[in-house]
Every structure is written in C-alpha cells, then in structure tokens.
C-alpha cells in the first residue's frame, strides 16, 4: 500500500473573505464549497501538492462556530490522503484507536473521508481521505457533505 500523503490542513476562520494573508502571499483560492450538513463554507487554497482548507461557519450552531468560540481561530484538523480508507479504518479499529467516524463518509471533491479522534492523534484531529481521481467536479457537488 502507498504511504499516506498530506492532503490539506483545515483552518477555522471567522471569515474567508477577511483571511487576506494567504492572498497577500500570492496564493489563490481554487475551490469554494458550502457544506450544508456541517454548516460550513470551505475554501481550498493549493500550496504545492497540498492545500489549506479555510473553514468558515455558516451558522452559530456549526461545529466550526463552536470550535472558534472555545479555542479561537486556528488549525482545526490535518488531512492525510490514503490509498484505501476502509483498510486503514479496519486496521486502526482493530488496534483500539478511537475514531469519530467508524466508516467513511462523503467529503469534498467526491472524496471518502473519516475523522479520527484527537485522542488517537496526540491531540490533533486527523482526517483520512481517499481520493477518487476520476471524479469530475459538477455544480451539484457544492452541496455534498464534507469536513
Ligand atoms: Zn478537511
């Protein structure tokens, strides 16, 4: 199996619009997606082979709004791209690691994703993502579940 690669770093922000530093550094937002199920607006900013994923809450009861309320803006999660998310989850479950998602759920860009509990990742919320290379972005993807 191929080794996992860094896919993106999720950053909780109050406003994507006002997160000007990354633009100032010459980076550009490539993909914006509203995820109704998570009450979050996401903006992907490619940086080399990986991305920054800005996460802006779209309502006060969004998990991201709660995160910002408790801890302020900042790094929310790190996402690793894996070859087989099912195999990785089965292996971790078998070894007793705490998982947020017992099985993969639909994520941004048509990926399948699962979150591991921060207790499993030395205090860091880790997202695993299996990419579907053949996926072509369609307008209806904008409402797909993510995070
Ligand atoms: Zn993410």
PDB file of C-alpha atoms and ligand atoms in Angstrom:
ATOM      1  CA  UNK A   1       0.000   0.000   0.000  1.00  0.00           C
ATOM      2  CA  UNK A   2       1.170   3.527  -0.828  1.00  0.00           C
ATOM      3  CA  UNK A   3       2.176   5.701   2.130  1.00  0.00           C
ATOM      4  CA  UNK A   4      -0.302   8.413   3.198  1.00  0.00           C
ATOM      5  CA  UNK A   5       0.354  11.930   1.863  1.00  0.00           C
ATOM      6  CA  UNK A   6      -0.506  15.320   3.320  1.00  0.00           C
ATOM      7  CA  UNK A   7      -3.716  16.416   1.585  1.00  0.00           C
ATOM      8  CA  UNK A   8      -4.730  19.541   3.454  1.00  0.00           C
ATOM      9  CA  UNK A   9      -4.598  21.471   6.707  1.00  0.00           C
ATOM     10  CA  UNK A  10      -8.004  22.702   7.917  1.00  0.00           C
ATOM     11  CA  UNK A  11      -8.017  26.181   9.487  1.00  0.00           C
ATOM     12  CA  UNK A  12     -11.073  27.516  11.330  1.00  0.00           C
ATOM     13  CA  UNK A  13     -11.688  31.173  10.389  1.00  0.00           C
ATOM     14  CA  UNK A  14     -14.416  33.669  11.229  1.00  0.00           C
ATOM     15  CA  UNK A  15     -14.437  34.958   7.644  1.00  0.00           C
ATOM     16  CA  UNK A  16     -12.866  33.533   4.476  1.00  0.00           C
ATOM     17  CA  UNK A  17     -13.302  36.980   2.913  1.00  0.00           C
ATOM     18  CA  UNK A  18     -11.166  38.606   5.596  1.00  0.00           C
ATOM     19  CA  UNK A  19      -8.466  35.906   5.642  1.00  0.00           C
ATOM     20  CA  UNK A  20      -6.214  38.100   3.495  1.00  0.00           C
ATOM     21  CA  UNK A  21      -2.761  36.847   4.451  1.00  0.00           C
ATOM     22  CA  UNK A  22      -2.767  33.873   2.088  1.00  0.00           C
ATOM     23  CA  UNK A  23      -3.767  36.045  -0.881  1.00  0.00           C
ATOM     24  CA  UNK A  24      -1.091  38.550   0.146  1.00  0.00           C
ATOM     25  CA  UNK A  25       1.461  35.719  -0.047  1.00  0.00           C
ATOM     26  CA  UNK A  26       0.442  35.087  -3.651  1.00  0.00           C
ATOM     27  CA  UNK A  27      -1.782  32.060  -3.066  1.00  0.00           C
ATOM     28  CA  UNK A  28      -5.243  31.791  -4.604  1.00  0.00           C
ATOM     29  CA  UNK A  29      -8.495  30.168  -3.588  1.00  0.00           C
ATOM     30  CA  UNK A  30      -9.257  27.447  -6.109  1.00  0.00           C
ATOM     31  CA  UNK A  31     -12.470  25.866  -4.874  1.00  0.00           C
ATOM     32  CA  UNK A  32     -15.251  27.105  -2.604  1.00  0.00           C
ATOM     33  CA  UNK A  33     -17.864  24.705  -1.333  1.00  0.00           C
ATOM     34  CA  UNK A  34     -20.774  25.174   1.077  1.00  0.00           C
ATOM     35  CA  UNK A  35     -21.421  22.078   3.133  1.00  0.00           C
ATOM     36  CA  UNK A  36     -24.943  22.251   4.472  1.00  0.00           C
ATOM     37  CA  UNK A  37     -24.602  19.193   6.707  1.00  0.00           C
ATOM     38  CA  UNK A  38     -21.648  20.730   8.581  1.00  0.00           C
ATOM     39  CA  UNK A  39     -22.941  24.320   8.366  1.00  0.00           C
ATOM     40  CA  UNK A  40     -19.621  25.385   6.966  1.00  0.00           C
ATOM     41  CA  UNK A  41     -18.209  27.170   3.937  1.00  0.00           C
ATOM     42  CA  UNK A  42     -14.838  25.842   2.802  1.00  0.00           C
ATOM     43  CA  UNK A  43     -12.201  27.415   0.586  1.00  0.00           C
ATOM     44  CA  UNK A  44      -9.324  25.334  -0.789  1.00  0.00           C
ATOM     45  CA  UNK A  45      -6.003  27.081  -1.344  1.00  0.00           C
ATOM     46  CA  UNK A  46      -3.417  24.935  -3.157  1.00  0.00           C
ATOM     47  CA  UNK A  47       0.113  25.106  -1.722  1.00  0.00           C
ATOM     48  CA  UNK A  48       2.357  22.810  -3.739  1.00  0.00           C
ATOM     49  CA  UNK A  49       0.989  19.275  -3.536  1.00  0.00           C
ATOM     50  CA  UNK A  50      -1.183  20.052  -0.504  1.00  0.00           C
ATOM     51  CA  UNK A  51      -3.899  22.579   0.331  1.00  0.00           C
ATOM     52  CA  UNK A  52      -5.012  24.886   3.059  1.00  0.00           C
ATOM     53  CA  UNK A  53      -8.725  24.454   3.739  1.00  0.00           C
ATOM     54  CA  UNK A  54     -10.307  27.538   5.291  1.00  0.00           C
ATOM     55  CA  UNK A  55     -13.428  26.633   7.268  1.00  0.00           C
ATOM     56  CA  UNK A  56     -15.954  29.379   7.932  1.00  0.00           C
ATOM     57  CA  UNK A  57     -19.097  28.652   9.960  1.00  0.00           C
ATOM     58  CA  UNK A  58     -22.359  29.432   8.163  1.00  0.00           C
ATOM     59  CA  UNK A  59     -24.416  29.380  11.366  1.00  0.00           C
ATOM     60  CA  UNK A  60     -23.917  29.798  15.120  1.00  0.00           C
ATOM     61  CA  UNK A  61     -24.513  26.098  15.800  1.00  0.00           C
ATOM     62  CA  UNK A  62     -21.909  24.917  13.276  1.00  0.00           C
ATOM     63  CA  UNK A  63     -19.183  22.679  14.764  1.00  0.00           C
ATOM     64  CA  UNK A  64     -16.667  25.241  13.466  1.00  0.00           C
ATOM     65  CA  UNK A  65     -18.506  28.092  15.243  1.00  0.00           C
ATOM     66  CA  UNK A  66     -18.299  26.078  18.463  1.00  0.00           C
ATOM     67  CA  UNK A  67     -14.593  25.392  17.871  1.00  0.00           C
ATOM     68  CA  UNK A  68     -13.850  29.119  17.355  1.00  0.00           C
ATOM     69  CA  UNK A  69     -15.956  30.071  20.381  1.00  0.00           C
ATOM     70  CA  UNK A  70     -13.995  27.653  22.573  1.00  0.00           C
ATOM     71  CA  UNK A  71     -10.455  27.934  21.208  1.00  0.00           C
ATOM     72  CA  UNK A  72     -10.427  30.864  18.795  1.00  0.00           C
ATOM     73  CA  UNK A  73      -9.449  30.721  15.124  1.00  0.00           C
ATOM     74  CA  UNK A  74      -6.664  28.305  14.261  1.00  0.00           C
ATOM     75  CA  UNK A  75      -5.669  24.883  12.991  1.00  0.00           C
ATOM     76  CA  UNK A  76      -8.691  22.592  13.189  1.00  0.00           C
ATOM     77  CA  UNK A  77      -7.500  19.373  11.559  1.00  0.00           C
ATOM     78  CA  UNK A  78      -4.864  17.775   9.353  1.00  0.00           C
ATOM     79  CA  UNK A  79      -5.969  15.589   6.464  1.00  0.00           C
ATOM     80  CA  UNK A  80      -3.918  12.664   5.169  1.00  0.00           C
ATOM     81  CA  UNK A  81      -4.743  11.113   1.822  1.00  0.00           C
ATOM     82  CA  UNK A  82      -4.688   7.328   1.973  1.00  0.00           C
ATOM     83  CA  UNK A  83      -4.935   4.687  -0.705  1.00  0.00           C
ATOM     84  CA  UNK A  84      -7.623   2.563   0.981  1.00  0.00           C
ATOM     85  CA  UNK A  85      -9.613   4.285   3.725  1.00  0.00           C
ATOM     86  CA  UNK A  86     -11.534   1.071   4.501  1.00  0.00           C
ATOM     87  CA  UNK A  87      -8.330  -0.875   5.139  1.00  0.00           C
ATOM     88  CA  UNK A  88      -6.848   1.908   7.256  1.00  0.00           C
ATOM     89  CA  UNK A  89     -10.003   2.227   9.392  1.00  0.00           C
ATOM     90  CA  UNK A  90     -10.275  -1.542   9.881  1.00  0.00           C
ATOM     91  CA  UNK A  91      -6.637  -1.684  10.964  1.00  0.00           C
ATOM     92  CA  UNK A  92      -6.960   1.271  13.396  1.00  0.00           C
ATOM     93  CA  UNK A  93     -10.223  -0.057  14.837  1.00  0.00           C
ATOM     94  CA  UNK A  94      -8.625  -3.459  15.363  1.00  0.00           C
ATOM     95  CA  UNK A  95      -5.786  -1.825  17.300  1.00  0.00           C
ATOM     96  CA  UNK A  96      -8.140   0.107  19.560  1.00  0.00           C
ATOM     97  CA  UNK A  97      -7.669   3.647  18.204  1.00  0.00           C
ATOM     98  CA  UNK A  98     -10.589   5.994  18.877  1.00  0.00           C
ATOM     99  CA  UNK A  99     -12.425   7.005  15.715  1.00  0.00           C
ATOM    100  CA  UNK A 100     -15.004   9.757  15.189  1.00  0.00           C
ATOM    101  CA  UNK A 101     -16.283   8.045  12.017  1.00  0.00           C
ATOM    102  CA  UNK A 102     -16.342   4.247  12.201  1.00  0.00           C
ATOM    103  CA  UNK A 103     -16.665   4.146   8.422  1.00  0.00           C
ATOM    104  CA  UNK A 104     -16.000   6.588   5.570  1.00  0.00           C
ATOM    105  CA  UNK A 105     -18.484   9.371   4.761  1.00  0.00           C
ATOM    106  CA  UNK A 106     -18.726  11.558   1.624  1.00  0.00           C
ATOM    107  CA  UNK A 107     -16.297  14.503   1.661  1.00  0.00           C
ATOM    108  CA  UNK A 108     -15.346  17.446  -0.552  1.00  0.00           C
ATOM    109  CA  UNK A 109     -14.320  16.825  -4.176  1.00  0.00           C
ATOM    110  CA  UNK A 110     -16.136  13.476  -4.130  1.00  0.00           C
ATOM    111  CA  UNK A 111     -13.602  12.002  -1.693  1.00  0.00           C
ATOM    112  CA  UNK A 112     -14.451   9.482   1.009  1.00  0.00           C
ATOM    113  CA  UNK A 113     -13.335  10.747   4.414  1.00  0.00           C
ATOM    114  CA  UNK A 114     -13.257   9.737   8.085  1.00  0.00           C
ATOM    115  CA  UNK A 115     -12.159  11.594  11.201  1.00  0.00           C
ATOM    116  CA  UNK A 116     -10.040  10.004  13.925  1.00  0.00           C
ATOM    117  CA  UNK A 117     -10.498  11.181  17.494  1.00  0.00           C
ATOM    118  CA  UNK A 118      -7.903  13.762  18.647  1.00  0.00           C
ATOM    119  CA  UNK A 119      -7.039  11.344  21.484  1.00  0.00           C
ATOM    120  CA  UNK A 120      -5.733   8.975  18.785  1.00  0.00           C
ATOM    121  CA  UNK A 121      -3.633  11.676  17.121  1.00  0.00           C
ATOM    122  CA  UNK A 122      -1.694  13.192  20.018  1.00  0.00           C
ATOM    123  CA  UNK A 123      -4.291  15.914  20.442  1.00  0.00           C
ATOM    124  CA  UNK A 124      -4.645  16.606  16.721  1.00  0.00           C
ATOM    125  CA  UNK A 125      -7.898  15.909  14.877  1.00  0.00           C
ATOM    126  CA  UNK A 126      -6.861  13.768  11.892  1.00  0.00           C
ATOM    127  CA  UNK A 127      -8.979  13.346   8.772  1.00  0.00           C
ATOM    128  CA  UNK A 128      -8.310  10.465   6.408  1.00  0.00           C
ATOM    129  CA  UNK A 129      -9.332  10.945   2.793  1.00  0.00           C
ATOM    130  CA  UNK A 130      -9.431   8.564  -0.135  1.00  0.00           C
ATOM    131  CA  UNK A 131      -9.352  10.446  -3.392  1.00  0.00           C
ATOM    132  CA  UNK A 132     -11.336   9.442  -6.416  1.00  0.00           C
ATOM    133  CA  UNK A 133      -9.041  10.543  -9.232  1.00  0.00           C
ATOM    134  CA  UNK A 134     -11.683  10.062 -11.903  1.00  0.00           C
ATOM    135  CA  UNK A 135     -14.068  12.438 -10.128  1.00  0.00           C
ATOM    136  CA  UNK A 136     -15.045  15.494 -12.147  1.00  0.00           C
ATOM    137  CA  UNK A 137     -16.435  18.425 -10.198  1.00  0.00           C
ATOM    138  CA  UNK A 138     -20.054  19.145 -11.049  1.00  0.00           C
ATOM    139  CA  UNK A 139     -22.175  22.036  -9.707  1.00  0.00           C
ATOM    140  CA  UNK A 140     -24.279  19.721  -7.532  1.00  0.00           C
ATOM    141  CA  UNK A 141     -21.093  18.702  -5.684  1.00  0.00           C
ATOM    142  CA  UNK A 142     -21.225  22.075  -3.963  1.00  0.00           C
ATOM    143  CA  UNK A 143     -23.778  20.720  -1.542  1.00  0.00           C
ATOM    144  CA  UNK A 144     -22.054  17.446  -0.787  1.00  0.00           C
ATOM    145  CA  UNK A 145     -21.108  16.500   2.739  1.00  0.00           C
ATOM    146  CA  UNK A 146     -17.566  17.364   3.725  1.00  0.00           C
ATOM    147  CA  UNK A 147     -15.142  18.193   6.521  1.00  0.00           C
TER     148      UNK A 147
HETATM  149 ZN1  LIG B   1     -10.717  18.684   5.764  1.00  0.00          ZN
END
